[in-house]
Amino acid sequence: MNAIIEDLLDLSRIEQLGFDKLEKKKTGVFEMVENSIQTCMSAYRDTQVSINNSISKEMQAGLNQPLFEQALFNLLENAVKYSNSKTPVVVKGGREKKKNIIEVRDFGCGIAGEHLPRIFERFYRVDKSRSRDEGGTGLGLAIVKHIVQAHGGEIAVESTLEKGTCFRITLPE
């Protein structure tokens, strides 16, 4: 119950900030991803899933670092939870058409197509029984979406059952 309350409060604060009020500064994306990976791997020490950071060390973006690290952590946590043992999670990024792109890809169980349009909704769970066993609140991806939108960006997802999922964040320069 505490986790749900904390996530709802986070979501409310993010929604109130919006793009214009969010304090952002040029940040090294590689280092931010590394911080999120370390936090995630500390929480999931016993996992046999690895996380590979393929972001260019030169990549910079105007971000609110604590908020964006939270979004990355949420994506990495889901990727680790739903990956097959001994498979990597890959974070990669670069620039396309004057936009910053960050992708988090896993090679796990994937998400059925009928669920994809709804996965960013509050409390939506693809697999209701498994999600509760994993300890999720059903708010993680909604928080990610709102953090990305507060940065003026967009998030999309592609997934194939039994092959994995890729979340793609597009951010302005």
PDB file of C-alpha atoms in Angstrom:
ATOM      1  CA  MET A   1       0.000   0.000   0.000  1.00  0.00           C
ATOM      2  CA  ASN A   2       2.872   2.387   0.809  1.00  0.00           C
ATOM      3  CA  ALA A   3       4.403   1.773  -2.620  1.00  0.00           C
ATOM      4  CA  ILE A   4       1.127   2.659  -4.343  1.00  0.00           C
ATOM      5  CA  ILE A   5       0.779   5.858  -2.318  1.00  0.00           C
ATOM      6  CA  GLU A   6       4.378   6.869  -3.068  1.00  0.00           C
ATOM      7  CA  ASP A   7       3.928   6.173  -6.784  1.00  0.00           C
ATOM      8  CA  LEU A   8       0.663   8.155  -6.896  1.00  0.00           C
ATOM      9  CA  LEU A   9       2.336  11.098  -5.160  1.00  0.00           C
ATOM     10  CA  ASP A  10       5.248  10.925  -7.636  1.00  0.00           C
ATOM     11  CA  LEU A  11       2.819  10.857 -10.545  1.00  0.00           C
ATOM     12  CA  SER A  12       0.888  13.831  -9.190  1.00  0.00           C
ATOM     13  CA  ARG A  13       4.081  15.888  -8.724  1.00  0.00           C
ATOM     14  CA  ILE A  14       5.273  15.077 -12.239  1.00  0.00           C
ATOM     15  CA  GLU A  15       1.917  16.019 -13.781  1.00  0.00           C
ATOM     16  CA  GLN A  16       1.952  19.360 -11.942  1.00  0.00           C
ATOM     17  CA  LEU A  17       5.459  20.232 -13.137  1.00  0.00           C
ATOM     18  CA  GLY A  18       4.927  20.069 -16.881  1.00  0.00           C
ATOM     19  CA  PHE A  19       7.535  20.926 -19.513  1.00  0.00           C
ATOM     20  CA  ASP A  20       7.833  24.658 -18.751  1.00  0.00           C
ATOM     21  CA  LYS A  21       8.316  24.316 -14.984  1.00  0.00           C
ATOM     22  CA  LEU A  22      10.665  21.337 -14.999  1.00  0.00           C
ATOM     23  CA  GLU A  23      14.227  22.297 -14.064  1.00  0.00           C
ATOM     24  CA  LYS A  24      16.526  20.775 -16.687  1.00  0.00           C
ATOM     25  CA  LYS A  25      20.212  21.037 -17.473  1.00  0.00           C
ATOM     26  CA  LYS A  26      22.567  19.480 -20.001  1.00  0.00           C
ATOM     27  CA  THR A  27      23.403  16.076 -18.628  1.00  0.00           C
ATOM     28  CA  GLY A  28      25.627  13.244 -19.788  1.00  0.00           C
ATOM     29  CA  VAL A  29      23.206  10.495 -20.726  1.00  0.00           C
ATOM     30  CA  PHE A  30      25.799   7.697 -20.441  1.00  0.00           C
ATOM     31  CA  GLU A  31      26.505   8.548 -16.777  1.00  0.00           C
ATOM     32  CA  MET A  32      22.803   8.855 -16.004  1.00  0.00           C
ATOM     33  CA  VAL A  33      22.141   5.428 -17.526  1.00  0.00           C
ATOM     34  CA  GLU A  34      25.065   4.006 -15.515  1.00  0.00           C
ATOM     35  CA  ASN A  35      23.531   5.405 -12.295  1.00  0.00           C
ATOM     36  CA  SER A  36      20.179   3.795 -13.133  1.00  0.00           C
ATOM     37  CA  ILE A  37      21.854   0.485 -13.978  1.00  0.00           C
ATOM     38  CA  GLN A  38      23.746   0.456 -10.675  1.00  0.00           C
ATOM     39  CA  THR A  39      20.563   1.199  -8.728  1.00  0.00           C
ATOM     40  CA  CYS A  40      18.677  -1.526 -10.572  1.00  0.00           C
ATOM     41  CA  MET A  41      21.407  -4.134 -10.194  1.00  0.00           C
ATOM     42  CA  SER A  42      21.693  -3.335  -6.480  1.00  0.00           C
ATOM     43  CA  ALA A  43      17.999  -4.065  -6.118  1.00  0.00           C
ATOM     44  CA  TYR A  44      18.272  -7.253  -8.200  1.00  0.00           C
ATOM     45  CA  ARG A  45      21.613  -8.694  -7.080  1.00  0.00           C
ATOM     46  CA  ASP A  46      20.479 -12.273  -7.427  1.00  0.00           C
ATOM     47  CA  THR A  47      19.405 -11.944 -11.034  1.00  0.00           C
ATOM     48  CA  GLN A  48      21.306 -13.594 -13.848  1.00  0.00           C
ATOM     49  CA  VAL A  49      20.285 -10.835 -16.253  1.00  0.00           C
ATOM     50  CA  SER A  50      22.975  -8.360 -17.305  1.00  0.00           C
ATOM     51  CA  ILE A  51      22.443  -4.756 -18.395  1.00  0.00           C
ATOM     52  CA  ASN A  52      24.646  -3.364 -21.179  1.00  0.00           C
ATOM     53  CA  ASN A  53      25.001   0.394 -21.623  1.00  0.00           C
ATOM     54  CA  SER A  54      25.682   1.154 -25.300  1.00  0.00           C
ATOM     55  CA  ILE A  55      24.983   4.901 -25.037  1.00  0.00           C
ATOM     56  CA  SER A  56      27.683   7.143 -26.476  1.00  0.00           C
ATOM     57  CA  LYS A  57      29.731   8.806 -23.725  1.00  0.00           C
ATOM     58  CA  GLU A  58      29.373  12.102 -25.602  1.00  0.00           C
ATOM     59  CA  MET A  59      25.540  12.062 -25.694  1.00  0.00           C
ATOM     60  CA  GLN A  60      24.057  15.034 -23.833  1.00  0.00           C
ATOM     61  CA  ALA A  61      20.434  16.024 -23.225  1.00  0.00           C
ATOM     62  CA  GLY A  62      18.590  18.712 -21.294  1.00  0.00           C
ATOM     63  CA  LEU A  63      17.146  16.666 -18.429  1.00  0.00           C
ATOM     64  CA  ASN A  64      16.077  16.738 -14.842  1.00  0.00           C
ATOM     65  CA  GLN A  65      18.543  14.064 -13.759  1.00  0.00           C
ATOM     66  CA  PRO A  66      16.752  12.638 -10.673  1.00  0.00           C
ATOM     67  CA  LEU A  67      13.423  12.378 -12.487  1.00  0.00           C
ATOM     68  CA  PHE A  68      14.890  10.916 -15.631  1.00  0.00           C
ATOM     69  CA  GLU A  69      16.933   8.387 -13.655  1.00  0.00           C
ATOM     70  CA  GLN A  70      13.658   7.310 -12.039  1.00  0.00           C
ATOM     71  CA  ALA A  71      12.132   6.753 -15.491  1.00  0.00           C
ATOM     72  CA  LEU A  72      15.154   4.740 -16.608  1.00  0.00           C
ATOM     73  CA  PHE A  73      15.130   2.715 -13.391  1.00  0.00           C
ATOM     74  CA  ASN A  74      11.439   1.850 -13.919  1.00  0.00           C
ATOM     75  CA  LEU A  75      12.151   0.652 -17.465  1.00  0.00           C
ATOM     76  CA  LEU A  76      15.246  -1.296 -16.402  1.00  0.00           C
ATOM     77  CA  GLU A  77      13.420  -2.875 -13.466  1.00  0.00           C
ATOM     78  CA  ASN A  78      10.655  -4.133 -15.764  1.00  0.00           C
ATOM     79  CA  ALA A  79      13.214  -5.371 -18.285  1.00  0.00           C
ATOM     80  CA  VAL A  80      15.082  -7.327 -15.601  1.00  0.00           C
ATOM     81  CA  LYS A  81      11.891  -8.749 -14.068  1.00  0.00           C
ATOM     82  CA  TYR A  82      10.524  -9.989 -17.366  1.00  0.00           C
ATOM     83  CA  SER A  83      13.752 -11.143 -19.027  1.00  0.00           C
ATOM     84  CA  ASN A  84      14.799 -14.715 -19.399  1.00  0.00           C
ATOM     85  CA  SER A  85      17.662 -15.841 -17.205  1.00  0.00           C
ATOM     86  CA  LYS A  86      21.155 -15.140 -18.552  1.00  0.00           C
ATOM     87  CA  THR A  87      19.909 -12.740 -21.244  1.00  0.00           C
ATOM     88  CA  PRO A  88      21.046  -9.136 -21.557  1.00  0.00           C
ATOM     89  CA  VAL A  89      19.057  -5.957 -21.281  1.00  0.00           C
ATOM     90  CA  VAL A  90      20.482  -3.411 -23.711  1.00  0.00           C
ATOM     91  CA  VAL A  91      20.324   0.365 -23.355  1.00  0.00           C
ATOM     92  CA  LYS A  92      21.345   2.212 -26.472  1.00  0.00           C
ATOM     93  CA  GLY A  93      20.909   5.687 -27.810  1.00  0.00           C
ATOM     94  CA  GLY A  94      21.920   8.307 -30.252  1.00  0.00           C
ATOM     95  CA  ARG A  95      20.636  11.166 -32.328  1.00  0.00           C
ATOM     96  CA  GLU A  96      18.108  10.985 -35.139  1.00  0.00           C
ATOM     97  CA  LYS A  97      16.705  14.018 -36.954  1.00  0.00           C
ATOM     98  CA  LYS A  98      17.897  16.432 -34.235  1.00  0.00           C
ATOM     99  CA  LYS A  99      16.282  14.331 -31.492  1.00  0.00           C
ATOM    100  CA  ASN A 100      17.856  12.252 -28.733  1.00  0.00           C
ATOM    101  CA  ILE A 101      16.820   8.601 -28.760  1.00  0.00           C
ATOM    102  CA  ILE A 102      17.167   6.217 -25.825  1.00  0.00           C
ATOM    103  CA  GLU A 103      16.076   2.585 -26.105  1.00  0.00           C
ATOM    104  CA  VAL A 104      15.727  -0.045 -23.394  1.00  0.00           C
ATOM    105  CA  ARG A 105      15.451  -3.529 -24.915  1.00  0.00           C
ATOM    106  CA  ASP A 106      14.986  -6.884 -23.249  1.00  0.00           C
ATOM    107  CA  PHE A 107      14.795 -10.365 -24.699  1.00  0.00           C
ATOM    108  CA  GLY A 108      12.171 -11.722 -22.330  1.00  0.00           C
ATOM    109  CA  CYS A 109       8.587 -12.857 -22.467  1.00  0.00           C
ATOM    110  CA  GLY A 110       7.298  -9.864 -24.451  1.00  0.00           C
ATOM    111  CA  ILE A 111       3.861  -8.263 -24.346  1.00  0.00           C
ATOM    112  CA  ALA A 112       0.913  -9.361 -26.469  1.00  0.00           C
ATOM    113  CA  GLY A 113      -0.162  -6.805 -29.056  1.00  0.00           C
ATOM    114  CA  GLU A 114      -3.609  -6.247 -27.574  1.00  0.00           C
ATOM    115  CA  HIS A 115      -2.022  -4.884 -24.387  1.00  0.00           C
ATOM    116  CA  LEU A 116       0.404  -2.423 -25.992  1.00  0.00           C
ATOM    117  CA  PRO A 117      -2.063   0.489 -26.393  1.00  0.00           C
ATOM    118  CA  ARG A 118      -2.855   0.399 -22.669  1.00  0.00           C
ATOM    119  CA  ILE A 119       0.442  -0.334 -20.899  1.00  0.00           C
ATOM    120  CA  PHE A 120       1.083   3.316 -20.008  1.00  0.00           C
ATOM    121  CA  GLU A 121      -2.274   3.609 -18.209  1.00  0.00           C
ATOM    122  CA  ARG A 122      -2.357   3.823 -14.431  1.00  0.00           C
ATOM    123  CA  PHE A 123      -2.870   0.449 -12.730  1.00  0.00           C
ATOM    124  CA  TYR A 124      -2.940  -1.432 -16.038  1.00  0.00           C
ATOM    125  CA  ARG A 125      -1.317  -4.837 -15.721  1.00  0.00           C
ATOM    126  CA  VAL A 126      -0.595  -7.134 -18.630  1.00  0.00           C
ATOM    127  CA  ASP A 127      -0.591 -10.222 -16.427  1.00  0.00           C
ATOM    128  CA  LYS A 128      -2.502  -9.412 -13.286  1.00  0.00           C
ATOM    129  CA  SER A 129      -1.329 -12.375 -11.221  1.00  0.00           C
ATOM    130  CA  ARG A 130       2.349 -12.255 -12.167  1.00  0.00           C
ATOM    131  CA  SER A 131       2.624  -8.479 -11.718  1.00  0.00           C
ATOM    132  CA  ARG A 132       1.478  -8.718  -8.110  1.00  0.00           C
ATOM    133  CA  ASP A 133       3.880 -11.546  -7.432  1.00  0.00           C
ATOM    134  CA  GLU A 134       6.679  -9.332  -8.762  1.00  0.00           C
ATOM    135  CA  GLY A 135       5.673  -6.531  -6.387  1.00  0.00           C
ATOM    136  CA  GLY A 136       4.626  -3.896  -8.946  1.00  0.00           C
ATOM    137  CA  THR A 137       2.079  -1.173  -8.258  1.00  0.00           C
ATOM    138  CA  GLY A 138       0.806  -0.870 -11.824  1.00  0.00           C
ATOM    139  CA  LEU A 139       2.064   2.721 -11.952  1.00  0.00           C
ATOM    140  CA  GLY A 140       5.671   2.357 -13.137  1.00  0.00           C
ATOM    141  CA  LEU A 141       5.060   2.818 -16.861  1.00  0.00           C
ATOM    142  CA  ALA A 142       2.548   5.636 -16.248  1.00  0.00           C
ATOM    143  CA  ILE A 143       5.274   7.414 -14.259  1.00  0.00           C
ATOM    144  CA  VAL A 144       7.770   6.836 -17.095  1.00  0.00           C
ATOM    145  CA  LYS A 145       5.332   8.262 -19.647  1.00  0.00           C
ATOM    146  CA  HIS A 146       4.688  11.395 -17.572  1.00  0.00           C
ATOM    147  CA  ILE A 147       8.395  11.970 -16.908  1.00  0.00           C
ATOM    148  CA  VAL A 148       9.168  11.684 -20.627  1.00  0.00           C
ATOM    149  CA  GLN A 149       6.278  14.025 -21.503  1.00  0.00           C
ATOM    150  CA  ALA A 150       7.417  16.521 -18.842  1.00  0.00           C
ATOM    151  CA  HIS A 151      10.735  16.611 -20.740  1.00  0.00           C
ATOM    152  CA  GLY A 152       8.903  17.387 -24.001  1.00  0.00           C
ATOM    153  CA  GLY A 153       9.473  13.864 -25.286  1.00  0.00           C
ATOM    154  CA  GLU A 154       7.560  10.818 -26.397  1.00  0.00           C
ATOM    155  CA  ILE A 155       7.737   7.139 -25.519  1.00  0.00           C
ATOM    156  CA  ALA A 156       6.793   4.198 -27.707  1.00  0.00           C
ATOM    157  CA  VAL A 157       6.926   0.448 -27.262  1.00  0.00           C
ATOM    158  CA  GLU A 158       7.409  -2.520 -29.575  1.00  0.00           C
ATOM    159  CA  SER A 159       7.077  -6.059 -28.353  1.00  0.00           C
ATOM    160  CA  THR A 160       6.856  -9.608 -29.614  1.00  0.00           C
ATOM    161  CA  LEU A 161       5.779 -12.489 -27.424  1.00  0.00           C
ATOM    162  CA  GLU A 162       8.683 -14.710 -26.364  1.00  0.00           C
ATOM    163  CA  LYS A 163      11.188 -12.385 -28.117  1.00  0.00           C
ATOM    164  CA  GLY A 164      11.185  -9.287 -25.944  1.00  0.00           C
ATOM    165  CA  THR A 165      10.244  -5.648 -25.646  1.00  0.00           C
ATOM    166  CA  CYS A 166      11.815  -2.349 -26.666  1.00  0.00           C
ATOM    167  CA  PHE A 167      10.868   0.991 -25.115  1.00  0.00           C
ATOM    168  CA  ARG A 168      11.973   3.952 -27.237  1.00  0.00           C
ATOM    169  CA  ILE A 169      12.206   7.444 -25.734  1.00  0.00           C
ATOM    170  CA  THR A 170      12.486  10.411 -28.092  1.00  0.00           C
ATOM    171  CA  LEU A 171      13.601  13.701 -26.529  1.00  0.00           C
ATOM    172  CA  PRO A 172      14.097  17.183 -27.985  1.00  0.00           C
ATOM    173  CA  GLU A 173      17.638  18.594 -28.276  1.00  0.00           C
TER     174      GLU A 173
END
